[in-house]
Coordinates of C-alpha atoms in Angstrom, one line a residue:
M1 CA 24.6 4.6 7.3
K2 CA 23.1 7.0 4.9
N3 CA 19.7 8.6 5.3
V4 CA 16.8 7.3 2.9
Y5 CA 14.4 9.7 1.4
I6 CA 11.0 9.5 -0.4
N7 CA 11.7 11.5 -3.4
S8 CA 8.4 11.0 -5.4
V9 CA 5.2 9.1 -5.2
G10 CA 2.7 7.6 -7.8
S11 CA -0.6 6.3 -6.7
I12 CA -3.7 4.6 -8.4
S13 CA -6.4 3.7 -5.8
A14 CA -10.1 3.8 -5.2
Q15 CA -9.6 7.6 -5.2
K16 CA -8.3 10.0 -7.8
T17 CA -4.8 9.9 -6.4
F18 CA -3.0 9.6 -9.7
D19 CA -2.8 13.5 -9.9
N20 CA 0.1 14.6 -7.6
A21 CA -1.0 18.1 -7.8
A22 CA -4.1 17.4 -5.7
F23 CA -4.5 15.8 -2.2
L24 CA -7.7 14.1 -1.7
N25 CA -9.7 17.1 -2.8
D26 CA -12.3 15.1 -4.7
I27 CA -13.5 12.0 -2.6
T28 CA -15.0 9.1 -4.6
K29 CA -17.7 7.8 -2.3
Y30 CA -18.9 4.0 -2.6
H31 CA -21.5 1.9 -1.0
D32 CA -20.2 -1.5 -2.3
N33 CA -18.1 -4.0 -0.4
V34 CA -15.6 -4.5 -3.2
I35 CA -14.4 -1.3 -4.7
P36 CA -12.4 -0.8 -7.9
A37 CA -9.5 1.6 -8.5
V38 CA -10.3 4.7 -10.4
N39 CA -8.5 4.5 -13.7
P40 CA -6.4 7.1 -15.2
V41 CA -6.3 7.6 -19.0
Y42 CA -3.9 4.6 -19.6
K43 CA -3.3 5.5 -23.2
D44 CA -1.4 8.6 -21.9
Y45 CA 1.2 6.2 -20.4
I46 CA 0.9 3.0 -22.3
S47 CA 0.2 2.4 -26.0
P48 CA -3.2 1.1 -26.5
A49 CA -1.9 -2.0 -28.4
A50 CA 0.2 -3.0 -25.4
A51 CA -2.4 -2.1 -22.8
R52 CA -5.0 -4.4 -24.4
R53 CA -2.8 -7.3 -23.5
M54 CA -2.2 -6.2 -19.9
A55 CA -4.3 -7.1 -16.8
K56 CA -5.4 -4.3 -14.6
G57 CA -2.7 -4.8 -12.1
I58 CA 0.1 -4.5 -14.6
K59 CA -1.4 -1.4 -16.1
M60 CA -1.8 0.1 -12.5
G61 CA 1.8 -0.8 -11.7
I62 CA 3.3 0.7 -14.8
V63 CA 1.3 3.9 -14.7
S64 CA 1.9 4.5 -11.0
S65 CA 5.6 3.9 -11.4
K66 CA 5.8 6.2 -14.4
I67 CA 4.1 8.9 -12.4
A68 CA 6.7 8.5 -9.6
L69 CA 9.6 8.6 -11.9
N70 CA 8.4 11.6 -13.8
E71 CA 8.1 13.4 -10.5
A72 CA 11.6 12.5 -9.5
N73 CA 12.8 13.5 -13.0
L74 CA 14.4 10.1 -13.6
D75 CA 14.4 8.0 -16.7
N76 CA 15.8 4.9 -14.9
V77 CA 16.7 3.5 -11.5
D78 CA 19.3 1.1 -10.0
A79 CA 16.7 -1.3 -8.8
I80 CA 13.1 -2.2 -8.9
I81 CA 11.4 -3.9 -5.8
T82 CA 7.8 -4.8 -5.8
G83 CA 5.4 -6.2 -3.1
T84 CA 2.2 -8.1 -4.0
G85 CA -0.1 -10.4 -2.1
M86 CA -2.0 -12.0 -5.0
G87 CA 0.0 -10.9 -8.0
C88 CA -1.8 -10.9 -11.4
V89 CA -4.7 -12.9 -10.0
R90 CA -7.1 -12.2 -12.9
D91 CA -4.8 -13.9 -15.4
S92 CA -4.3 -16.7 -12.9
E93 CA -8.1 -17.2 -12.7
K94 CA -8.3 -17.0 -16.5
F95 CA -5.7 -19.7 -17.0
V96 CA -7.3 -22.1 -14.4
R97 CA -10.8 -21.5 -16.0
A98 CA -9.3 -22.3 -19.4
I99 CA -7.8 -25.6 -18.1
I100 CA -11.3 -26.6 -16.8
D101 CA -13.4 -25.4 -19.9
N102 CA -11.1 -26.9 -22.5
D103 CA -10.3 -30.2 -20.7
E104 CA -6.7 -29.3 -20.4
Q105 CA -6.2 -28.9 -24.2
Y106 CA -5.6 -26.1 -26.7
L107 CA -4.5 -23.7 -23.9
T108 CA -3.4 -20.1 -24.6
P109 CA -0.1 -19.6 -22.7
T110 CA -0.5 -15.8 -22.4
P111 CA -2.6 -15.8 -19.2
F112 CA -0.1 -18.3 -17.6
I113 CA 2.8 -16.1 -18.5
Q114 CA 1.2 -13.0 -17.2
S115 CA -0.1 -14.6 -14.1
T116 CA 3.2 -14.8 -12.1
H117 CA 3.6 -12.5 -9.2
N118 CA 6.7 -10.8 -10.6
T119 CA 5.0 -9.9 -13.8
V120 CA 4.4 -6.2 -12.7
G121 CA 8.1 -5.8 -11.8
G122 CA 9.2 -7.4 -15.1
Q123 CA 6.9 -5.2 -17.2
I124 CA 8.1 -2.1 -15.4
A125 CA 11.8 -3.0 -16.1
L126 CA 10.9 -3.7 -19.8
E127 CA 9.2 -0.3 -20.0
L128 CA 12.4 1.4 -18.6
N129 CA 14.9 -0.9 -20.1
C130 CA 16.1 -1.4 -16.5
K131 CA 18.6 -4.3 -16.2
G132 CA 19.3 -3.9 -12.5
Y133 CA 18.2 -5.7 -9.4
N134 CA 14.6 -6.7 -9.7
F135 CA 12.8 -8.6 -7.0
T136 CA 9.2 -9.2 -5.9
Y137 CA 8.1 -10.0 -2.4
V138 CA 5.0 -12.1 -1.8
H139 CA 4.6 -11.9 1.9
S140 CA 0.9 -11.6 2.3
S141 CA -0.1 -8.3 4.1
I142 CA 3.6 -7.2 4.7
S143 CA 4.5 -7.6 1.1
F144 CA 5.0 -3.9 0.8
E145 CA 7.0 -3.6 4.0
S146 CA 9.3 -6.3 2.9
A147 CA 10.1 -4.4 -0.4
L148 CA 10.6 -1.3 1.7
M149 CA 13.1 -3.0 4.1
D150 CA 15.0 -4.4 1.2
A151 CA 15.4 -1.0 -0.5
L152 CA 16.1 0.7 2.8
L153 CA 19.1 -1.5 3.4
Q154 CA 20.5 -1.2 0.0
L155 CA 20.4 2.6 0.1
Q156 CA 21.6 2.9 3.7
L157 CA 24.6 0.8 2.8
D158 CA 25.2 2.8 -0.5
E159 CA 24.7 -0.2 -2.7
A160 CA 22.3 1.8 -4.8
K161 CA 21.3 5.4 -5.3
N162 CA 17.7 5.4 -6.5
I163 CA 15.3 2.5 -6.1
L164 CA 11.7 2.2 -7.4
I165 CA 9.5 0.4 -4.9
G166 CA 5.8 -0.3 -4.8
G167 CA 2.9 -2.4 -3.8
V168 CA 0.2 -3.6 -6.1
D169 CA -2.9 -5.9 -6.0
E170 CA -5.9 -6.3 -8.2
H171 CA -9.5 -7.8 -7.8
G172 CA -10.2 -11.2 -9.1
D173 CA -13.8 -12.3 -9.5
H174 CA -13.4 -15.9 -8.3
T175 CA -11.0 -15.0 -5.5
T176 CA -13.4 -12.2 -4.3
E177 CA -16.3 -14.7 -4.1
I178 CA -14.2 -17.0 -2.0
H179 CA -13.4 -14.2 0.4
K180 CA -17.1 -13.5 0.6
I181 CA -17.8 -17.1 1.4
I182 CA -15.3 -17.2 4.3
N183 CA -16.5 -13.9 5.6
H184 CA -13.4 -11.8 4.9
I185 CA -15.6 -9.4 3.0
K186 CA -18.5 -7.8 4.9
P187 CA -22.0 -9.3 4.3
E188 CA -23.8 -5.9 4.3
Q189 CA -23.2 -2.7 2.4
V190 CA -21.2 -0.1 4.4
G191 CA -20.7 3.5 3.4
P192 CA -17.1 5.0 3.7
Y193 CA -18.1 7.1 6.7
N194 CA -19.8 4.3 8.6
L195 CA -16.9 1.8 8.3
L196 CA -15.7 2.3 11.9
N197 CA -19.2 1.9 13.2
S198 CA -19.7 -1.5 11.6
K199 CA -20.4 -4.4 14.0
T200 CA -19.7 -7.2 11.6
E201 CA -16.8 -9.2 10.7
G202 CA -14.9 -8.8 7.4
A203 CA -13.8 -5.7 5.5
V204 CA -14.5 -3.6 2.4
F205 CA -12.0 -4.9 -0.4
G206 CA -10.1 -2.7 -2.6
E207 CA -7.3 -2.7 -5.1
G208 CA -4.5 -0.3 -6.3
A209 CA -0.8 0.4 -7.0
N210 CA 1.4 2.8 -5.0
F211 CA 5.0 3.3 -6.0
F212 CA 7.7 5.5 -4.7
V213 CA 11.3 6.5 -5.7
L214 CA 13.5 6.1 -2.8
S215 CA 17.0 7.6 -2.7
N216 CA 19.9 8.2 -0.2
E217 CA 20.2 11.7 -1.8
K218 CA 17.7 14.4 -0.9
S219 CA 16.2 16.3 -3.7
N220 CA 13.8 19.4 -4.1
S221 CA 11.0 16.9 -4.6
S222 CA 11.6 15.0 -1.4
Y223 CA 8.5 14.1 0.6
A224 CA 9.9 12.6 3.8
K225 CA 12.8 10.6 5.4
I226 CA 12.3 7.0 6.2
T227 CA 13.6 6.4 9.9
S228 CA 12.7 2.7 10.3
V229 CA 10.4 -0.2 9.4
Q230 CA 9.7 -3.2 11.6
T231 CA 7.4 -6.2 11.0
Y232 CA 6.2 -8.9 13.3
N233 CA 4.5 -12.1 12.2
T234 CA 2.4 -12.4 15.5
L235 CA 1.9 -9.9 18.3
Q236 CA -0.5 -10.2 21.1
E237 CA -3.0 -7.4 21.7
N238 CA -1.9 -6.9 25.3
A239 CA 1.8 -6.6 24.1
L240 CA 1.1 -4.1 21.3
K241 CA 1.5 -0.9 23.3
Q242 CA 4.8 -2.1 24.8
Q243 CA 6.1 -3.1 21.4
A244 CA 5.3 0.3 19.9
I245 CA 7.0 2.1 22.8
A246 CA 10.1 -0.2 22.4
F247 CA 10.2 0.4 18.6
L248 CA 10.2 4.3 19.3
K249 CA 12.8 4.0 22.1
E250 CA 15.2 2.4 19.6
H251 CA 15.2 5.8 17.9
D252 CA 15.2 7.8 21.0
L253 CA 11.6 8.8 20.6
S254 CA 8.5 8.5 23.0
T255 CA 4.7 8.6 22.3
D256 CA 4.9 12.3 22.9
D257 CA 7.4 12.9 20.0
I258 CA 4.9 11.4 17.4
D259 CA 2.9 14.2 15.6
L260 CA 0.6 11.8 13.8
L261 CA -0.4 8.2 14.1
I262 CA -1.9 6.5 11.0
L263 CA -3.8 3.3 11.6
G264 CA -5.1 0.7 9.2
N265 CA -8.6 0.3 10.6
N266 CA -10.9 -1.7 8.2
G267 CA -14.0 -2.1 10.2
D268 CA -13.6 -5.8 11.0
V269 CA -15.1 -6.2 14.5
N270 CA -12.8 -9.1 15.3
F271 CA -9.5 -7.4 14.5
D272 CA -10.0 -3.6 14.8
V273 CA -9.2 -4.2 18.5
F274 CA -5.5 -4.0 17.7
Y275 CA -6.0 -0.5 16.4
N276 CA -8.2 0.6 19.2
T277 CA -5.6 -0.6 21.7
L278 CA -2.9 1.6 20.1
S279 CA -5.3 4.3 19.5
E280 CA -5.9 4.5 23.4
A281 CA -2.0 4.4 24.0
F282 CA -1.8 7.5 21.7
S283 CA -4.8 9.3 23.0
K284 CA -3.0 12.8 23.1
T285 CA -1.7 12.2 19.5
P286 CA -3.6 13.2 16.2
Q287 CA -4.7 10.1 14.5
A288 CA -5.7 9.2 10.9
Y289 CA -6.9 6.2 9.0
Y290 CA -7.3 5.4 5.3
K291 CA -8.9 2.0 4.4
H292 CA -12.4 3.6 4.2
L293 CA -10.9 5.3 1.0
S294 CA -8.6 2.7 -0.3
G295 CA -10.4 -0.6 0.8
E296 CA -8.4 -3.6 2.2
F297 CA -6.0 -5.6 0.2
N298 CA -2.6 -7.2 0.8
T299 CA -0.5 -4.1 -0.1
A300 CA -3.1 -1.5 1.3
S301 CA -0.4 -0.3 3.7
S302 CA 1.4 1.3 0.6
F303 CA -1.6 3.6 0.3
G304 CA -1.0 4.5 4.0
F305 CA 2.6 5.1 3.2
W306 CA 1.6 7.4 0.4
L307 CA -0.9 9.2 2.7
A308 CA 1.9 9.8 5.3
S309 CA 4.2 11.1 2.5
K310 CA 1.7 13.6 1.3
I311 CA 0.9 14.9 4.8
I312 CA 4.5 15.4 5.8
K313 CA 5.2 17.2 2.5
T314 CA 2.1 19.4 2.4
Q315 CA 1.8 19.7 6.2
T316 CA -1.9 19.3 5.9
L317 CA -4.2 16.5 7.3
P318 CA -7.3 16.1 5.2
E319 CA -10.5 16.1 7.2
V320 CA -11.6 12.8 5.5
V321 CA -8.9 10.9 7.1
K322 CA -9.0 12.2 10.7
L323 CA -9.7 9.6 13.4
N324 CA -9.8 12.0 16.4
G325 CA -10.1 15.6 17.1
V326 CA -6.6 16.2 18.4
Q327 CA -4.8 19.0 16.6
A328 CA -1.0 19.4 15.9
S329 CA 0.9 22.4 14.8
S330 CA 3.0 20.5 12.4
Y331 CA 3.6 16.9 11.2
K332 CA 7.2 16.2 11.5
T333 CA 7.2 12.6 12.8
V334 CA 4.6 10.1 11.7
L335 CA 4.2 6.5 12.8
L336 CA 2.1 4.0 10.7
Y337 CA 0.8 0.8 12.1
N338 CA -0.9 -2.0 10.1
Q339 CA -2.1 -5.6 10.6
Y340 CA -4.4 -7.9 8.8
R341 CA -6.7 -10.4 10.7
G342 CA -4.4 -10.3 13.7
E343 CA -1.3 -11.1 11.9
N344 CA 1.7 -9.5 10.0
H345 CA 2.0 -6.4 12.1
S346 CA 4.2 -3.5 10.9
F347 CA 5.5 -0.3 12.3
T348 CA 6.7 2.3 9.8
L349 CA 8.3 5.6 11.1
L350 CA 8.7 8.7 8.7
S351 CA 10.0 12.1 9.5
Q352 CA 10.3 15.5 7.9
C353 CA 13.5 16.0 5.8

């Protein structure tokens, strides 16, 4: 089967990541438990008339995908595959609120039309006039990994040459309040550098869109090679180390071969134990984390994927993401691990190309 490469990236997050020329040089600090994405100048990518009718998630998805396509020097792709946990939740809330307020009468259809989970993928296709394969995965916190596995299979089997994939989620006011009530969001304010020292349940919530052009042909802009992706719905804490070792063994690797371990710690005292367990198993390996920069959301792992891609290409590990003090001379093989509230575990293995 053919190799698969990450040929370009495009990111909109709680940091100023939309500029591919920079790499976490200017950190946006926050002290809220629900943090917004830093907006680029949307009119540089979308006409103001069209942007006014778009929810934030749609705008983030379109712009991050255009950034990725521009870097890859492509006008179109063979397929668009999107992952999202909540879809266009703001329009969903708006439509439900209108049903209640208007006693189910005189409803404007636009919020309903734009509230579906596949709206982002559809709008990107309309912008590109792409009539190829277009699929959206709504698999909670492994939505991005599901999109990634789909693209990986198609490219390995030479069914496509260039595929645009991404993960996108936005905040919704009502949905956020529900998460606060059920303690999924931290009750107290936590600064970005104190996240791992938090002793309470819940996480700091974020939003964002991260898109990538994947190809089975290496280019001058290639960031890394995707070796493998594996997901597990449930995984016991005491079996995590053995599962990670087994995953690496499938590719003739051991823990000593990993140059960097990227973990999805979010400060939740009840579930960060999974990350701590794996961290101990890779105690001699440099480690990094990222949700203190991006916040937690269903497709936050796509930000971790962006981080890994940038580290491999630039061969630099920003100080702000370091989880331990172990040093490496180079970053050729990177392992990512993510889970959310003890479920939907994923391992992603990237290597230098």
